[in-house]
Amino acid sequence: SIRHQLDIYLPDTPGPHPVVIFVSGGAWLIGYKCWPYLQALVLRANGVLVICPDYRNFPQSSINGMVTDVDAGVAWTLSNLSRLEGDPHNVTLVGQSAGAHLVAMVVAQRAALEADGDDVLAADVAIRRDPAWRGDSVSSNWRLGQLRQWVGIAGPYNLGPLIEVLHARGLDRRLIRQLIPDAQHLSPAVRVEALSLAARAVLASRPCLLAHGKADATVP
């Protein structure tokens, strides 16, 4: 897909540079890699290498497909840090709004894969019946330990309460049902609760910051 691209903001100073992988929001409908442009310019001016991966939106893809897109963008970044003069010991994964949701899904999924193996996805009926999923769709060549930390900004981590908010803001219920066919399965908070003890230990090994504004009416 043409959406399988990313923008790279290279600092002018010599590396190795701290790295930020920034996944934009957009309600899973209008996300685009250019949305974090201003933030990326500020970070670049301060010597940070910024990578903004794109991902397919609905209806081109389901949310599970978006998760695999973001996972692939992280994998590409980590495998190309040397030629980009990025510091492999200082990589932060950041997501904003819907991007924060996708990042949280990726991190939870990665923890499960590392702890319990590839059979985690093969046994997940909800993922296997998703047309966006293929047996080799989730990259296996990176580990959570390659991230220094991850950050979620104004993200929805439990999609159940968000459905009524989206409807109140003008989205038709039929569209919402197609976008979020299973709020439980697609909620990072629920996925984390379902992780094995070993997977939770992998997840807990990486520092995490979840930031949210008290007056946020879009993602309350």
PDB file of C-alpha atoms in Angstrom:
ATOM      1  CA  SER A   1       0.000   0.000   0.000  1.00  0.00           C
ATOM      2  CA  ILE A   2       1.077   3.585  -0.606  1.00  0.00           C
ATOM      3  CA  ARG A   3       0.437   4.110   3.107  1.00  0.00           C
ATOM      4  CA  HIS A   4       3.361   1.839   3.979  1.00  0.00           C
ATOM      5  CA  GLN A   5       5.783   4.769   4.083  1.00  0.00           C
ATOM      6  CA  LEU A   6       7.356   6.955   6.740  1.00  0.00           C
ATOM      7  CA  ASP A   7       8.832  10.428   7.112  1.00  0.00           C
ATOM      8  CA  ILE A   8      12.345  10.861   8.500  1.00  0.00           C
ATOM      9  CA  TYR A   9      13.492  14.061  10.230  1.00  0.00           C
ATOM     10  CA  LEU A  10      17.297  13.976  10.343  1.00  0.00           C
ATOM     11  CA  PRO A  11      19.096  16.411  12.659  1.00  0.00           C
ATOM     12  CA  ASP A  12      21.896  18.515  11.169  1.00  0.00           C
ATOM     13  CA  THR A  13      24.259  17.586  13.983  1.00  0.00           C
ATOM     14  CA  PRO A  14      26.402  14.426  14.038  1.00  0.00           C
ATOM     15  CA  GLY A  15      24.935  11.309  15.659  1.00  0.00           C
ATOM     16  CA  PRO A  16      24.207   9.126  17.395  1.00  0.00           C
ATOM     17  CA  HIS A  17      20.884  10.878  18.010  1.00  0.00           C
ATOM     18  CA  PRO A  18      18.082  10.099  20.455  1.00  0.00           C
ATOM     19  CA  VAL A  19      15.233   8.552  18.463  1.00  0.00           C
ATOM     20  CA  VAL A  20      11.494   9.204  18.615  1.00  0.00           C
ATOM     21  CA  ILE A  21       9.093   7.050  16.610  1.00  0.00           C
ATOM     22  CA  PHE A  22       5.922   9.172  16.486  1.00  0.00           C
ATOM     23  CA  VAL A  23       2.608   7.560  15.482  1.00  0.00           C
ATOM     24  CA  SER A  24      -0.074  10.140  14.699  1.00  0.00           C
ATOM     25  CA  GLY A  25      -3.763  10.041  15.553  1.00  0.00           C
ATOM     26  CA  GLY A  26      -6.831  10.622  13.412  1.00  0.00           C
ATOM     27  CA  ALA A  27      -9.678   8.497  14.832  1.00  0.00           C
ATOM     28  CA  TRP A  28      -8.444   5.521  12.727  1.00  0.00           C
ATOM     29  CA  LEU A  29     -10.073   7.338   9.784  1.00  0.00           C
ATOM     30  CA  ILE A  30      -7.860  10.285   8.818  1.00  0.00           C
ATOM     31  CA  GLY A  31      -4.481   9.497  10.359  1.00  0.00           C
ATOM     32  CA  TYR A  32      -1.482  10.633   8.336  1.00  0.00           C
ATOM     33  CA  LYS A  33       2.268  10.694   8.893  1.00  0.00           C
ATOM     34  CA  CYS A  34       2.428  14.468   8.334  1.00  0.00           C
ATOM     35  CA  TRP A  35       0.207  15.374  11.299  1.00  0.00           C
ATOM     36  CA  PRO A  36       3.184  15.443  13.769  1.00  0.00           C
ATOM     37  CA  TYR A  37       5.140  17.746  11.436  1.00  0.00           C
ATOM     38  CA  LEU A  38       5.472  20.659  13.881  1.00  0.00           C
ATOM     39  CA  GLN A  39       6.409  18.431  16.822  1.00  0.00           C
ATOM     40  CA  ALA A  40       8.957  16.656  14.645  1.00  0.00           C
ATOM     41  CA  LEU A  41      10.565  19.951  13.593  1.00  0.00           C
ATOM     42  CA  VAL A  42      10.965  21.020  17.228  1.00  0.00           C
ATOM     43  CA  LEU A  43      12.486  17.671  18.200  1.00  0.00           C
ATOM     44  CA  ARG A  44      14.765  17.680  15.147  1.00  0.00           C
ATOM     45  CA  ALA A  45      16.009  21.171  16.040  1.00  0.00           C
ATOM     46  CA  ASN A  46      17.003  19.759  19.415  1.00  0.00           C
ATOM     47  CA  GLY A  47      19.049  16.930  17.940  1.00  0.00           C
ATOM     48  CA  VAL A  48      16.405  14.189  17.969  1.00  0.00           C
ATOM     49  CA  LEU A  49      15.966  11.806  15.037  1.00  0.00           C
ATOM     50  CA  VAL A  50      12.214  11.568  14.416  1.00  0.00           C
ATOM     51  CA  ILE A  51      10.523   8.813  12.429  1.00  0.00           C
ATOM     52  CA  CYS A  52       6.815   9.189  11.603  1.00  0.00           C
ATOM     53  CA  PRO A  53       5.434   5.931  10.174  1.00  0.00           C
ATOM     54  CA  ASP A  54       2.205   5.960   8.223  1.00  0.00           C
ATOM     55  CA  TYR A  55      -0.526   3.341   8.480  1.00  0.00           C
ATOM     56  CA  ARG A  56      -3.652   2.447   6.552  1.00  0.00           C
ATOM     57  CA  ASN A  57      -6.937   3.985   7.690  1.00  0.00           C
ATOM     58  CA  PHE A  58     -10.424   2.512   7.804  1.00  0.00           C
ATOM     59  CA  PRO A  59     -11.987   1.308   5.518  1.00  0.00           C
ATOM     60  CA  GLN A  60      -8.758   0.387   3.706  1.00  0.00           C
ATOM     61  CA  SER A  61      -7.780  -1.571   6.785  1.00  0.00           C
ATOM     62  CA  SER A  62      -9.197  -2.823  10.050  1.00  0.00           C
ATOM     63  CA  ILE A  63      -7.694  -1.735  13.365  1.00  0.00           C
ATOM     64  CA  ASN A  64      -5.798  -5.038  13.522  1.00  0.00           C
ATOM     65  CA  GLY A  65      -4.268  -4.183  10.152  1.00  0.00           C
ATOM     66  CA  MET A  66      -3.249  -0.760  11.459  1.00  0.00           C
ATOM     67  CA  VAL A  67      -1.521  -2.473  14.376  1.00  0.00           C
ATOM     68  CA  THR A  68       0.535  -4.599  11.992  1.00  0.00           C
ATOM     69  CA  ASP A  69       1.406  -1.472   9.970  1.00  0.00           C
ATOM     70  CA  VAL A  70       2.698   0.336  13.061  1.00  0.00           C
ATOM     71  CA  ASP A  71       4.594  -2.777  14.162  1.00  0.00           C
ATOM     72  CA  ALA A  72       6.269  -2.921  10.754  1.00  0.00           C
ATOM     73  CA  GLY A  73       7.221   0.770  10.985  1.00  0.00           C
ATOM     74  CA  VAL A  74       8.886   0.177  14.356  1.00  0.00           C
ATOM     75  CA  ALA A  75      10.699  -2.870  12.996  1.00  0.00           C
ATOM     76  CA  TRP A  76      12.008  -0.907   9.986  1.00  0.00           C
ATOM     77  CA  THR A  77      13.207   1.953  12.170  1.00  0.00           C
ATOM     78  CA  LEU A  78      15.075  -0.291  14.595  1.00  0.00           C
ATOM     79  CA  SER A  79      16.750  -2.182  11.771  1.00  0.00           C
ATOM     80  CA  ASN A  80      17.937   1.046  10.096  1.00  0.00           C
ATOM     81  CA  LEU A  81      19.222   3.012  13.094  1.00  0.00           C
ATOM     82  CA  SER A  82      22.855   2.570  12.103  1.00  0.00           C
ATOM     83  CA  ARG A  83      22.573   4.288   8.730  1.00  0.00           C
ATOM     84  CA  LEU A  84      20.298   6.970  10.200  1.00  0.00           C
ATOM     85  CA  GLU A  85      22.810   7.657  13.001  1.00  0.00           C
ATOM     86  CA  GLY A  86      20.200   6.880  15.636  1.00  0.00           C
ATOM     87  CA  ASP A  87      21.165   5.823  19.150  1.00  0.00           C
ATOM     88  CA  PRO A  88      19.965   2.200  19.566  1.00  0.00           C
ATOM     89  CA  HIS A  89      19.976   2.643  23.349  1.00  0.00           C
ATOM     90  CA  ASN A  90      17.700   5.703  23.316  1.00  0.00           C
ATOM     91  CA  VAL A  91      14.588   4.911  21.284  1.00  0.00           C
ATOM     92  CA  THR A  92      11.187   6.190  22.447  1.00  0.00           C
ATOM     93  CA  LEU A  93       7.952   5.032  20.840  1.00  0.00           C
ATOM     94  CA  VAL A  94       5.245   7.726  21.004  1.00  0.00           C
ATOM     95  CA  GLY A  95       1.608   7.607  19.956  1.00  0.00           C
ATOM     96  CA  GLN A  96      -1.003  10.370  20.027  1.00  0.00           C
ATOM     97  CA  SER A  97      -4.786   9.802  20.257  1.00  0.00           C
ATOM     98  CA  ALA A  98      -5.627   6.875  17.930  1.00  0.00           C
ATOM     99  CA  GLY A  99      -1.880   6.521  17.444  1.00  0.00           C
ATOM    100  CA  ALA A 100      -1.497   6.034  21.206  1.00  0.00           C
ATOM    101  CA  HIS A 101      -4.111   3.286  21.043  1.00  0.00           C
ATOM    102  CA  LEU A 102      -2.232   1.561  18.198  1.00  0.00           C
ATOM    103  CA  VAL A 103       1.102   1.899  20.001  1.00  0.00           C
ATOM    104  CA  ALA A 104      -0.406   0.351  23.143  1.00  0.00           C
ATOM    105  CA  MET A 105      -1.806  -2.513  21.074  1.00  0.00           C
ATOM    106  CA  VAL A 106       1.589  -3.074  19.458  1.00  0.00           C
ATOM    107  CA  VAL A 107       3.394  -3.068  22.804  1.00  0.00           C
ATOM    108  CA  ALA A 108       0.906  -5.493  24.392  1.00  0.00           C
ATOM    109  CA  GLN A 109       1.045  -7.761  21.358  1.00  0.00           C
ATOM    110  CA  ARG A 110       4.842  -7.690  21.316  1.00  0.00           C
ATOM    111  CA  ALA A 111       4.977  -8.601  25.014  1.00  0.00           C
ATOM    112  CA  ALA A 112       2.699 -11.586  24.378  1.00  0.00           C
ATOM    113  CA  LEU A 113       4.789 -12.740  21.415  1.00  0.00           C
ATOM    114  CA  GLU A 114       8.044 -12.495  23.325  1.00  0.00           C
ATOM    115  CA  ALA A 115       6.729 -14.321  26.366  1.00  0.00           C
ATOM    116  CA  ASP A 116       4.468 -16.932  24.801  1.00  0.00           C
ATOM    117  CA  GLY A 117       5.661 -17.333  21.217  1.00  0.00           C
ATOM    118  CA  ASP A 118       4.064 -16.995  17.799  1.00  0.00           C
ATOM    119  CA  ASP A 119       1.275 -19.400  18.764  1.00  0.00           C
ATOM    120  CA  VAL A 120      -0.345 -16.469  20.615  1.00  0.00           C
ATOM    121  CA  LEU A 121      -1.540 -14.972  17.328  1.00  0.00           C
ATOM    122  CA  ALA A 122      -2.266 -18.312  15.692  1.00  0.00           C
ATOM    123  CA  ALA A 123      -4.588 -19.178  18.589  1.00  0.00           C
ATOM    124  CA  ASP A 124      -6.337 -15.809  18.572  1.00  0.00           C
ATOM    125  CA  VAL A 125      -9.567 -16.473  16.688  1.00  0.00           C
ATOM    126  CA  ALA A 126     -10.566 -12.809  16.660  1.00  0.00           C
ATOM    127  CA  ILE A 127      -7.342 -11.917  14.833  1.00  0.00           C
ATOM    128  CA  ARG A 128      -7.364 -14.913  12.469  1.00  0.00           C
ATOM    129  CA  ARG A 129     -10.850 -14.107  11.201  1.00  0.00           C
ATOM    130  CA  ASP A 130      -9.761 -10.545  10.448  1.00  0.00           C
ATOM    131  CA  PRO A 131      -9.055 -10.207   6.676  1.00  0.00           C
ATOM    132  CA  ALA A 132      -6.162  -7.853   7.477  1.00  0.00           C
ATOM    133  CA  TRP A 133      -4.322 -10.626   9.321  1.00  0.00           C
ATOM    134  CA  ARG A 134      -1.945 -13.093   7.681  1.00  0.00           C
ATOM    135  CA  GLY A 135       0.274 -15.595   9.424  1.00  0.00           C
ATOM    136  CA  ASP A 136       3.388 -13.576   8.637  1.00  0.00           C
ATOM    137  CA  SER A 137       1.865 -10.116   9.088  1.00  0.00           C
ATOM    138  CA  VAL A 138       3.473  -9.404  12.457  1.00  0.00           C
ATOM    139  CA  SER A 139       7.193  -8.779  12.255  1.00  0.00           C
ATOM    140  CA  SER A 140       9.267 -10.875  14.647  1.00  0.00           C
ATOM    141  CA  ASN A 141      12.622  -9.152  14.278  1.00  0.00           C
ATOM    142  CA  TRP A 142      12.399  -6.640  17.108  1.00  0.00           C
ATOM    143  CA  ARG A 143      11.933  -6.850  20.860  1.00  0.00           C
ATOM    144  CA  LEU A 144      10.501  -4.505  23.479  1.00  0.00           C
ATOM    145  CA  GLY A 145      13.952  -4.343  25.055  1.00  0.00           C
ATOM    146  CA  GLN A 146      15.078  -2.317  22.033  1.00  0.00           C
ATOM    147  CA  LEU A 147      12.843   0.532  23.225  1.00  0.00           C
ATOM    148  CA  ARG A 148      14.022   2.720  26.055  1.00  0.00           C
ATOM    149  CA  GLN A 149      10.412   3.643  26.824  1.00  0.00           C
ATOM    150  CA  TRP A 150       7.036   4.268  25.239  1.00  0.00           C
ATOM    151  CA  VAL A 151       4.586   7.158  25.592  1.00  0.00           C
ATOM    152  CA  GLY A 152       0.860   7.482  24.987  1.00  0.00           C
ATOM    153  CA  ILE A 153      -0.645  10.961  24.578  1.00  0.00           C
ATOM    154  CA  ALA A 154      -4.433  11.392  24.895  1.00  0.00           C
ATOM    155  CA  GLY A 155      -5.053   7.814  23.889  1.00  0.00           C
ATOM    156  CA  PRO A 156      -8.246   5.715  24.176  1.00  0.00           C
ATOM    157  CA  TYR A 157      -7.227   2.459  25.857  1.00  0.00           C
ATOM    158  CA  ASN A 158     -10.732   1.165  26.566  1.00  0.00           C
ATOM    159  CA  LEU A 159     -12.874   1.536  23.446  1.00  0.00           C
ATOM    160  CA  GLY A 160     -16.237   0.643  24.984  1.00  0.00           C
ATOM    161  CA  PRO A 161     -16.988   4.111  26.453  1.00  0.00           C
ATOM    162  CA  LEU A 162     -15.580   5.790  23.334  1.00  0.00           C
ATOM    163  CA  ILE A 163     -18.317   4.429  21.073  1.00  0.00           C
ATOM    164  CA  GLU A 164     -20.978   6.802  22.417  1.00  0.00           C
ATOM    165  CA  VAL A 165     -18.539   9.718  22.252  1.00  0.00           C
ATOM    166  CA  LEU A 166     -17.860   9.019  18.562  1.00  0.00           C
ATOM    167  CA  HIS A 167     -21.589   8.793  17.876  1.00  0.00           C
ATOM    168  CA  ALA A 168     -22.254  12.065  19.711  1.00  0.00           C
ATOM    169  CA  ARG A 169     -19.625  13.705  17.536  1.00  0.00           C
ATOM    170  CA  GLY A 170     -21.398  12.683  14.344  1.00  0.00           C
ATOM    171  CA  LEU A 171     -20.185   9.212  13.396  1.00  0.00           C
ATOM    172  CA  ASP A 172     -22.977   6.905  12.294  1.00  0.00           C
ATOM    173  CA  ARG A 173     -23.432   3.857  14.513  1.00  0.00           C
ATOM    174  CA  ARG A 174     -23.146   1.545  11.498  1.00  0.00           C
ATOM    175  CA  LEU A 175     -19.735   2.996  10.694  1.00  0.00           C
ATOM    176  CA  ILE A 176     -18.652   2.675  14.328  1.00  0.00           C
ATOM    177  CA  ARG A 177     -19.706  -0.993  14.389  1.00  0.00           C
ATOM    178  CA  GLN A 178     -17.582  -1.680  11.315  1.00  0.00           C
ATOM    179  CA  LEU A 179     -14.625   0.262  12.690  1.00  0.00           C
ATOM    180  CA  ILE A 180     -14.870  -1.255  16.192  1.00  0.00           C
ATOM    181  CA  PRO A 181     -16.591  -4.635  15.791  1.00  0.00           C
ATOM    182  CA  ASP A 182     -15.283  -5.927  19.130  1.00  0.00           C
ATOM    183  CA  ALA A 183     -14.490  -3.171  21.636  1.00  0.00           C
ATOM    184  CA  GLN A 184     -13.184  -5.638  24.212  1.00  0.00           C
ATOM    185  CA  HIS A 185     -10.733  -7.329  21.891  1.00  0.00           C
ATOM    186  CA  LEU A 186      -9.528  -4.022  20.444  1.00  0.00           C
ATOM    187  CA  SER A 187      -8.985  -2.341  23.829  1.00  0.00           C
ATOM    188  CA  PRO A 188      -5.337  -2.305  25.011  1.00  0.00           C
ATOM    189  CA  ALA A 189      -6.453  -2.203  28.655  1.00  0.00           C
ATOM    190  CA  VAL A 190      -8.365  -5.441  28.182  1.00  0.00           C
ATOM    191  CA  ARG A 191      -5.530  -7.028  26.213  1.00  0.00           C
ATOM    192  CA  VAL A 192      -3.066  -6.224  28.994  1.00  0.00           C
ATOM    193  CA  GLU A 193      -5.379  -7.762  31.598  1.00  0.00           C
ATOM    194  CA  ALA A 194      -5.442 -10.946  29.522  1.00  0.00           C
ATOM    195  CA  LEU A 195      -1.643 -11.239  29.258  1.00  0.00           C
ATOM    196  CA  SER A 196       0.132 -14.118  30.928  1.00  0.00           C
ATOM    197  CA  LEU A 197       2.316 -13.372  33.930  1.00  0.00           C
ATOM    198  CA  ALA A 198       5.393 -13.827  31.736  1.00  0.00           C
ATOM    199  CA  ALA A 199       4.053 -11.360  29.160  1.00  0.00           C
ATOM    200  CA  ARG A 200       3.201  -8.828  31.870  1.00  0.00           C
ATOM    201  CA  ALA A 201       6.796  -9.072  33.081  1.00  0.00           C
ATOM    202  CA  VAL A 202       8.045  -8.302  29.566  1.00  0.00           C
ATOM    203  CA  LEU A 203       5.652  -5.351  29.349  1.00  0.00           C
ATOM    204  CA  ALA A 204       6.661  -4.035  32.775  1.00  0.00           C
ATOM    205  CA  SER A 205      10.326  -4.063  31.782  1.00  0.00           C
ATOM    206  CA  ARG A 206       9.809  -0.921  29.665  1.00  0.00           C
ATOM    207  CA  PRO A 207       8.976   2.438  31.317  1.00  0.00           C
ATOM    208  CA  CYS A 208       5.689   3.914  30.129  1.00  0.00           C
ATOM    209  CA  LEU A 209       4.145   7.382  30.345  1.00  0.00           C
ATOM    210  CA  LEU A 210       0.440   7.888  29.619  1.00  0.00           C
ATOM    211  CA  ALA A 211      -0.437  11.593  29.417  1.00  0.00           C
ATOM    212  CA  HIS A 212      -4.007  12.878  29.231  1.00  0.00           C
ATOM    213  CA  GLY A 213      -5.627  16.289  29.641  1.00  0.00           C
ATOM    214  CA  LYS A 214      -8.406  16.566  32.217  1.00  0.00           C
ATOM    215  CA  ALA A 215     -10.415  18.793  29.884  1.00  0.00           C
ATOM    216  CA  ASP A 216     -10.090  16.459  26.866  1.00  0.00           C
ATOM    217  CA  ALA A 217     -13.618  16.073  25.501  1.00  0.00           C
ATOM    218  CA  THR A 218     -12.602  14.098  22.400  1.00  0.00           C
ATOM    219  CA  VAL A 219     -11.082  11.202  24.322  1.00  0.00           C
ATOM    220  CA  PRO A 220     -12.550  11.661  27.815  1.00  0.00           C
TER     221      PRO A 220
END
